[in-house]
């Protein structure tokens, strides 16, 4: 079942964009040492 009703492409763009922003800039990732993908990208460093 869907979490959001997508009435048109603009709805899809907004909802998907919001999720991608959250994933990249808010949600910490254990594989990145608790950092977000955005932090790792901006720092130019890869955690190993």
Steps between C-alpha positions, in 0.01 A plus 500: 500500500619847420607752765406798282238553234673628188252702298747613237867536415540812711384310809746222421785745452432671833455182705799321347716812531411535868590136563833528313589815697424317826701195394804703393506777760318386815511120538833376642643183347686244710718404203618863484593519866173666599538773240255583225583442134489877450763556769728238349454646152565858612808397700632298207587218737403136495475316831652154496 
